[in-house]
Amino acid sequence: MKKIFISFLFFSGILLTACNTSASTQNQSQPQISPTQSQTTSTPDNTTETKTYSLDEVAKHNGESDCWLVIHDKVYDVTKFIPTHPGGKAIVQGCGIDATALFDSKPAHAGKAQDLLPDYLIGSIK
């Protein structure tokens, strides 16, 4: 119950911040931060192969200086994104856990957040 409440607060803060930020920055371009490394590799037939992780492995990356989170069974290293996250450090609440409910909960993340996810993808859950 506590996790659900924290998740709700996390995403509420993100939505409010995103609404305020998007209105004031529509005419400004923001630099996008790329992750430090990609865990995807190309196979001989040009398909992309990603590494698989257990939830126990993801749980080891549970802080602001090393933040992995799971959204829809995919693992993202969002450590470099934390300083520019529109919701501030609220994203840290999702570090080291399956943050799908946080990401999808009311308020749900906007299309811009959805578009950024592939930049931070490092793998999937086993």
PDB file of C-alpha atoms in Angstrom:
ATOM      1  CA  MET A   1       0.000   0.000   0.000  1.00  0.00           C
ATOM      2  CA  LYS A   2       2.865   2.353   0.845  1.00  0.00           C
ATOM      3  CA  LYS A   3       4.507   1.682  -2.542  1.00  0.00           C
ATOM      4  CA  ILE A   4       1.246   2.451  -4.357  1.00  0.00           C
ATOM      5  CA  PHE A   5       0.871   5.712  -2.454  1.00  0.00           C
ATOM      6  CA  ILE A   6       4.478   6.701  -3.163  1.00  0.00           C
ATOM      7  CA  SER A   7       4.009   5.741  -6.801  1.00  0.00           C
ATOM      8  CA  PHE A   8       0.890   7.852  -7.042  1.00  0.00           C
ATOM      9  CA  LEU A   9       2.686  10.847  -5.544  1.00  0.00           C
ATOM     10  CA  PHE A  10       5.637  10.305  -7.865  1.00  0.00           C
ATOM     11  CA  PHE A  11       3.576  10.343 -11.011  1.00  0.00           C
ATOM     12  CA  SER A  12       1.326  13.153  -9.821  1.00  0.00           C
ATOM     13  CA  GLY A  13       4.415  15.296  -9.379  1.00  0.00           C
ATOM     14  CA  ILE A  14       5.680  14.306 -12.801  1.00  0.00           C
ATOM     15  CA  LEU A  15       2.406  15.212 -14.495  1.00  0.00           C
ATOM     16  CA  LEU A  16       2.131  18.567 -12.771  1.00  0.00           C
ATOM     17  CA  THR A  17       5.710  19.429 -13.583  1.00  0.00           C
ATOM     18  CA  ALA A  18       5.378  18.232 -17.175  1.00  0.00           C
ATOM     19  CA  CYS A  19       2.264  20.346 -17.711  1.00  0.00           C
ATOM     20  CA  ASN A  20       3.987  23.438 -16.349  1.00  0.00           C
ATOM     21  CA  THR A  21       7.211  22.760 -18.205  1.00  0.00           C
ATOM     22  CA  SER A  22       5.644  21.983 -21.572  1.00  0.00           C
ATOM     23  CA  ALA A  23       3.709  25.238 -21.600  1.00  0.00           C
ATOM     24  CA  SER A  24       6.779  27.330 -20.870  1.00  0.00           C
ATOM     25  CA  THR A  25       9.206  25.468 -23.116  1.00  0.00           C
ATOM     26  CA  GLN A  26       7.198  24.815 -26.264  1.00  0.00           C
ATOM     27  CA  ASN A  27       9.328  27.236 -28.238  1.00  0.00           C
ATOM     28  CA  GLN A  28      12.613  26.191 -26.647  1.00  0.00           C
ATOM     29  CA  SER A  29      14.572  23.147 -27.620  1.00  0.00           C
ATOM     30  CA  GLN A  30      16.073  21.094 -24.837  1.00  0.00           C
ATOM     31  CA  PRO A  31      19.153  18.986 -25.310  1.00  0.00           C
ATOM     32  CA  GLN A  32      18.561  15.296 -24.992  1.00  0.00           C
ATOM     33  CA  ILE A  33      20.893  13.317 -22.824  1.00  0.00           C
ATOM     34  CA  SER A  34      21.940   9.965 -24.157  1.00  0.00           C
ATOM     35  CA  PRO A  35      22.735   7.052 -21.898  1.00  0.00           C
ATOM     36  CA  THR A  36      26.379   6.269 -21.301  1.00  0.00           C
ATOM     37  CA  GLN A  37      26.291   2.925 -23.017  1.00  0.00           C
ATOM     38  CA  SER A  38      23.954   0.720 -24.951  1.00  0.00           C
ATOM     39  CA  GLN A  39      23.432  -2.894 -24.085  1.00  0.00           C
ATOM     40  CA  THR A  40      21.947  -3.792 -27.459  1.00  0.00           C
ATOM     41  CA  THR A  41      23.839  -5.607 -30.161  1.00  0.00           C
ATOM     42  CA  SER A  42      23.124  -6.257 -33.802  1.00  0.00           C
ATOM     43  CA  THR A  43      22.898  -9.819 -34.966  1.00  0.00           C
ATOM     44  CA  PRO A  44      24.045 -11.008 -38.409  1.00  0.00           C
ATOM     45  CA  ASP A  45      20.499 -10.701 -39.756  1.00  0.00           C
ATOM     46  CA  ASN A  46      20.329  -7.034 -38.584  1.00  0.00           C
ATOM     47  CA  THR A  47      17.891  -7.659 -35.755  1.00  0.00           C
ATOM     48  CA  THR A  48      18.532  -6.078 -32.393  1.00  0.00           C
ATOM     49  CA  GLU A  49      19.243  -8.308 -29.439  1.00  0.00           C
ATOM     50  CA  THR A  50      19.007  -7.016 -25.889  1.00  0.00           C
ATOM     51  CA  LYS A  51      20.413  -8.393 -22.687  1.00  0.00           C
ATOM     52  CA  THR A  52      18.046  -9.949 -20.167  1.00  0.00           C
ATOM     53  CA  TYR A  53      18.112  -9.138 -16.463  1.00  0.00           C
ATOM     54  CA  SER A  54      16.406 -10.509 -13.380  1.00  0.00           C
ATOM     55  CA  LEU A  55      14.481  -8.249 -11.021  1.00  0.00           C
ATOM     56  CA  ASP A  56      17.176  -9.042  -8.444  1.00  0.00           C
ATOM     57  CA  GLU A  57      19.817  -7.558 -10.770  1.00  0.00           C
ATOM     58  CA  VAL A  58      17.692  -4.464 -11.400  1.00  0.00           C
ATOM     59  CA  ALA A  59      17.201  -4.058  -7.633  1.00  0.00           C
ATOM     60  CA  LYS A  60      20.952  -3.472  -7.231  1.00  0.00           C
ATOM     61  CA  HIS A  61      20.625  -0.243  -9.247  1.00  0.00           C
ATOM     62  CA  ASN A  62      18.311   1.566  -6.869  1.00  0.00           C
ATOM     63  CA  GLY A  63      19.709   5.028  -6.290  1.00  0.00           C
ATOM     64  CA  GLU A  64      20.213   8.417  -7.851  1.00  0.00           C
ATOM     65  CA  SER A  65      23.799   7.645  -8.870  1.00  0.00           C
ATOM     66  CA  ASP A  66      22.843   4.307 -10.459  1.00  0.00           C
ATOM     67  CA  CYS A  67      19.192   4.074 -11.456  1.00  0.00           C
ATOM     68  CA  TRP A  68      17.665   1.263 -13.467  1.00  0.00           C
ATOM     69  CA  LEU A  69      13.949   0.795 -13.699  1.00  0.00           C
ATOM     70  CA  VAL A  70      11.573  -1.624 -15.373  1.00  0.00           C
ATOM     71  CA  ILE A  71       8.673  -0.428 -17.499  1.00  0.00           C
ATOM     72  CA  HIS A  72       6.543  -2.993 -19.328  1.00  0.00           C
ATOM     73  CA  ASP A  73       9.155  -5.751 -18.882  1.00  0.00           C
ATOM     74  CA  LYS A  74      11.934  -3.631 -20.378  1.00  0.00           C
ATOM     75  CA  VAL A  75      14.945  -2.416 -18.373  1.00  0.00           C
ATOM     76  CA  TYR A  76      16.076   1.198 -18.637  1.00  0.00           C
ATOM     77  CA  ASP A  77      19.179   2.879 -17.208  1.00  0.00           C
ATOM     78  CA  VAL A  78      17.893   6.396 -16.552  1.00  0.00           C
ATOM     79  CA  THR A  79      20.796   7.556 -14.380  1.00  0.00           C
ATOM     80  CA  LYS A  80      21.879  10.279 -16.827  1.00  0.00           C
ATOM     81  CA  PHE A  81      18.269  11.451 -17.287  1.00  0.00           C
ATOM     82  CA  ILE A  82      17.610  12.174 -13.600  1.00  0.00           C
ATOM     83  CA  PRO A  83      19.012  15.769 -13.641  1.00  0.00           C
ATOM     84  CA  THR A  84      16.718  16.752 -16.533  1.00  0.00           C
ATOM     85  CA  HIS A  85      13.619  14.812 -15.481  1.00  0.00           C
ATOM     86  CA  PRO A  86      10.646  17.231 -15.585  1.00  0.00           C
ATOM     87  CA  GLY A  87       9.349  15.803 -12.302  1.00  0.00           C
ATOM     88  CA  GLY A  88      12.639  16.420 -10.574  1.00  0.00           C
ATOM     89  CA  LYS A  89      14.062  13.678  -8.432  1.00  0.00           C
ATOM     90  CA  ALA A  90      10.674  11.978  -8.140  1.00  0.00           C
ATOM     91  CA  ILE A  91      11.955   9.511 -10.735  1.00  0.00           C
ATOM     92  CA  VAL A  92      14.329   8.106  -8.102  1.00  0.00           C
ATOM     93  CA  GLN A  93      11.339   6.426  -6.414  1.00  0.00           C
ATOM     94  CA  GLY A  94      11.240   4.024  -9.361  1.00  0.00           C
ATOM     95  CA  CYS A  95      14.919   3.082  -9.237  1.00  0.00           C
ATOM     96  CA  GLY A  96      15.586  -0.614  -8.767  1.00  0.00           C
ATOM     97  CA  ILE A  97      11.973  -1.726  -9.148  1.00  0.00           C
ATOM     98  CA  ASP A  98       9.300  -2.488 -11.703  1.00  0.00           C
ATOM     99  CA  ALA A  99       8.070   1.074 -12.191  1.00  0.00           C
ATOM    100  CA  THR A 100       5.379   0.219 -14.743  1.00  0.00           C
ATOM    101  CA  ALA A 101       2.553   1.205 -12.399  1.00  0.00           C
ATOM    102  CA  LEU A 102       4.306   4.481 -11.603  1.00  0.00           C
ATOM    103  CA  PHE A 103       4.863   5.251 -15.273  1.00  0.00           C
ATOM    104  CA  ASP A 104       1.321   4.348 -16.357  1.00  0.00           C
ATOM    105  CA  SER A 105      -0.612   5.588 -13.343  1.00  0.00           C
ATOM    106  CA  LYS A 106      -2.701   8.670 -13.206  1.00  0.00           C
ATOM    107  CA  PRO A 107      -1.364  10.860 -14.452  1.00  0.00           C
ATOM    108  CA  ALA A 108       0.179   8.802 -17.203  1.00  0.00           C
ATOM    109  CA  HIS A 109       3.363   9.975 -18.898  1.00  0.00           C
ATOM    110  CA  ALA A 110       2.999  12.058 -22.038  1.00  0.00           C
ATOM    111  CA  GLY A 111       4.145  11.063 -25.506  1.00  0.00           C
ATOM    112  CA  LYS A 112       7.459  12.849 -25.022  1.00  0.00           C
ATOM    113  CA  ALA A 113       8.315  10.551 -22.112  1.00  0.00           C
ATOM    114  CA  GLN A 114       7.307   7.533 -24.196  1.00  0.00           C
ATOM    115  CA  ASP A 115       9.545   8.756 -27.020  1.00  0.00           C
ATOM    116  CA  LEU A 116      12.577   9.059 -24.716  1.00  0.00           C
ATOM    117  CA  LEU A 117      12.400   5.496 -23.389  1.00  0.00           C
ATOM    118  CA  PRO A 118      14.228   3.794 -26.291  1.00  0.00           C
ATOM    119  CA  ASP A 119      17.259   6.025 -25.661  1.00  0.00           C
ATOM    120  CA  TYR A 120      17.707   4.458 -22.225  1.00  0.00           C
ATOM    121  CA  LEU A 121      16.803   0.836 -23.008  1.00  0.00           C
ATOM    122  CA  ILE A 122      19.444  -1.645 -21.864  1.00  0.00           C
ATOM    123  CA  GLY A 123      17.504  -4.900 -21.880  1.00  0.00           C
ATOM    124  CA  SER A 124      14.468  -6.822 -20.765  1.00  0.00           C
ATOM    125  CA  ILE A 125      13.316  -8.846 -17.773  1.00  0.00           C
ATOM    126  CA  LYS A 126      13.844 -12.619 -17.758  1.00  0.00           C
TER     127      LYS A 126
END
